[in-house]
Tab-separated table of C-alpha atoms in Angstrom:
chain	number	residue	atom	x	y	z
A	1	MET	CA	54.465	148.294	123.725
A	2	THR	CA	55.746	146.578	120.360
A	3	VAL	CA	56.313	142.847	119.907
A	4	VAL	CA	58.193	141.213	116.914
A	5	HIS	CA	58.442	137.940	116.261
A	6	THR	CA	60.232	136.033	113.283
A	7	CYS	CA	57.738	133.155	112.619
A	8	ALA	CA	55.063	132.445	109.636
A	9	ALA	CA	52.305	131.971	112.625
A	10	VAL	CA	50.072	129.303	112.041
A	11	SER	CA	47.896	128.977	114.592
A	12	LEU	CA	47.487	131.863	117.718
A	13	ALA	CA	45.955	131.521	121.390
A	14	VAL	CA	46.101	134.475	123.728
A	15	THR	CA	45.439	134.281	127.747
A	16	ASP	CA	45.134	137.205	129.842
A	17	SER	CA	49.033	137.566	130.338
A	18	THR	CA	50.521	136.023	126.923
A	19	ALA	CA	50.180	135.468	123.398
A	20	PHE	CA	51.142	132.353	121.998
A	21	VAL	CA	52.234	131.759	118.785
A	22	ALA	CA	52.429	128.220	116.946
A	23	CYS	CA	54.731	128.879	114.234
A	24	ARG	CA	55.093	126.982	110.663
A	25	ASN	CA	58.477	126.260	111.418
A	26	GLY	CA	58.373	124.775	113.975
A	27	GLY	CA	58.012	125.735	117.591
A	28	VAL	CA	55.845	127.723	119.946
A	29	GLN	CA	56.420	131.512	121.171
A	30	ALA	CA	55.504	132.994	123.959
A	31	VAL	CA	55.156	136.538	123.848
A	32	PRO	CA	54.287	138.189	127.338
A	33	LEU	CA	51.549	140.956	126.880
A	34	THR	CA	53.508	143.197	129.529
A	35	ASN	CA	56.889	144.497	129.189
A	36	THR	CA	58.617	141.334	129.505
A	37	ILE	CA	61.111	139.483	127.100
A	38	SER	CA	59.493	136.830	124.815
A	39	HIS	CA	60.385	133.310	125.270
A	40	SER	CA	59.757	129.759	123.226
A	41	ALA	CA	57.485	127.663	124.873
A	42	ILE	CA	57.954	124.227	122.944
A	43	GLY	CA	61.227	123.873	121.279
A	44	SER	CA	61.544	123.671	117.662
A	45	VAL	CA	58.148	120.614	117.158
A	46	PRO	CA	56.583	121.838	114.204
A	47	ILE	CA	53.227	122.821	115.954
A	48	GLN	CA	49.740	123.380	113.908
A	49	TYR	CA	47.514	124.174	116.572
A	50	ILE	CA	47.228	126.043	119.882
A	51	GLY	CA	44.713	126.774	122.133
A	52	PHE	CA	44.129	127.653	125.814
A	53	THR	CA	40.794	127.170	127.969
A	54	ASN	CA	41.830	129.671	130.753
A	55	ASP	CA	45.074	131.437	131.516
A	56	GLN	CA	46.584	128.021	133.104
A	57	ASP	CA	44.988	125.504	130.636
A	58	GLY	CA	46.453	124.688	127.143
A	59	VAL	CA	46.653	122.036	123.992
A	60	ALA	CA	49.064	122.382	121.074
A	61	ILE	CA	49.263	119.906	118.219
A	62	SER	CA	52.173	118.671	116.385
A	63	GLY	CA	52.564	117.945	112.533
A	64	VAL	CA	49.579	117.519	110.028
A	65	ALA	CA	48.773	113.508	109.827
A	66	GLN	CA	49.414	112.258	106.741
A	67	SER	CA	47.894	108.969	107.557
A	68	GLN	CA	45.992	107.153	110.079
A	69	SER	CA	49.147	105.962	111.403
A	70	ASP	CA	51.492	108.864	111.221
A	71	ALA	CA	49.352	111.159	113.606
A	72	GLY	CA	50.545	114.085	115.494
A	73	VAL	CA	51.001	115.014	118.812
A	74	LEU	CA	48.763	116.190	122.097
A	75	TYR	CA	51.160	118.461	124.237
A	76	LEU	CA	49.370	119.852	127.731
A	77	THR	CA	50.078	122.937	129.920
A	78	ARG	CA	48.582	123.482	133.093
A	79	ASP	CA	51.165	126.094	134.390
A	80	GLY	CA	50.064	129.106	131.194
A	81	GLY	CA	52.709	127.464	128.240
A	82	ALA	CA	56.208	127.631	130.873
A	83	HIS	CA	55.666	124.180	130.579
A	84	TRP	CA	54.366	121.277	128.198
A	85	THR	CA	54.486	117.800	128.125
A	86	LYS	CA	53.153	115.342	125.979
A	87	ALA	CA	49.644	113.702	126.280
A	88	ALA	CA	49.723	110.212	126.850
A	89	THR	CA	48.962	108.099	123.982
């Protein structure tokens, strides 16, 4: 299967079923490793890092901190990237 995506990748995470591509211009694309259509996992938020500890639990970090008062945001998923929520600060 050939998968084409339209983002400049800055980080990549792969689970058994999905490849998650963090895009320089914002957002995360979830690319299923099966014959289904890819979809956006996180809207237009610029993501700098994405990672998974297993097929269900993952993290994404937005932005690049310019100073200590301008930190990025941590997003969490517990359902394989279908839903992302901001971590409590």
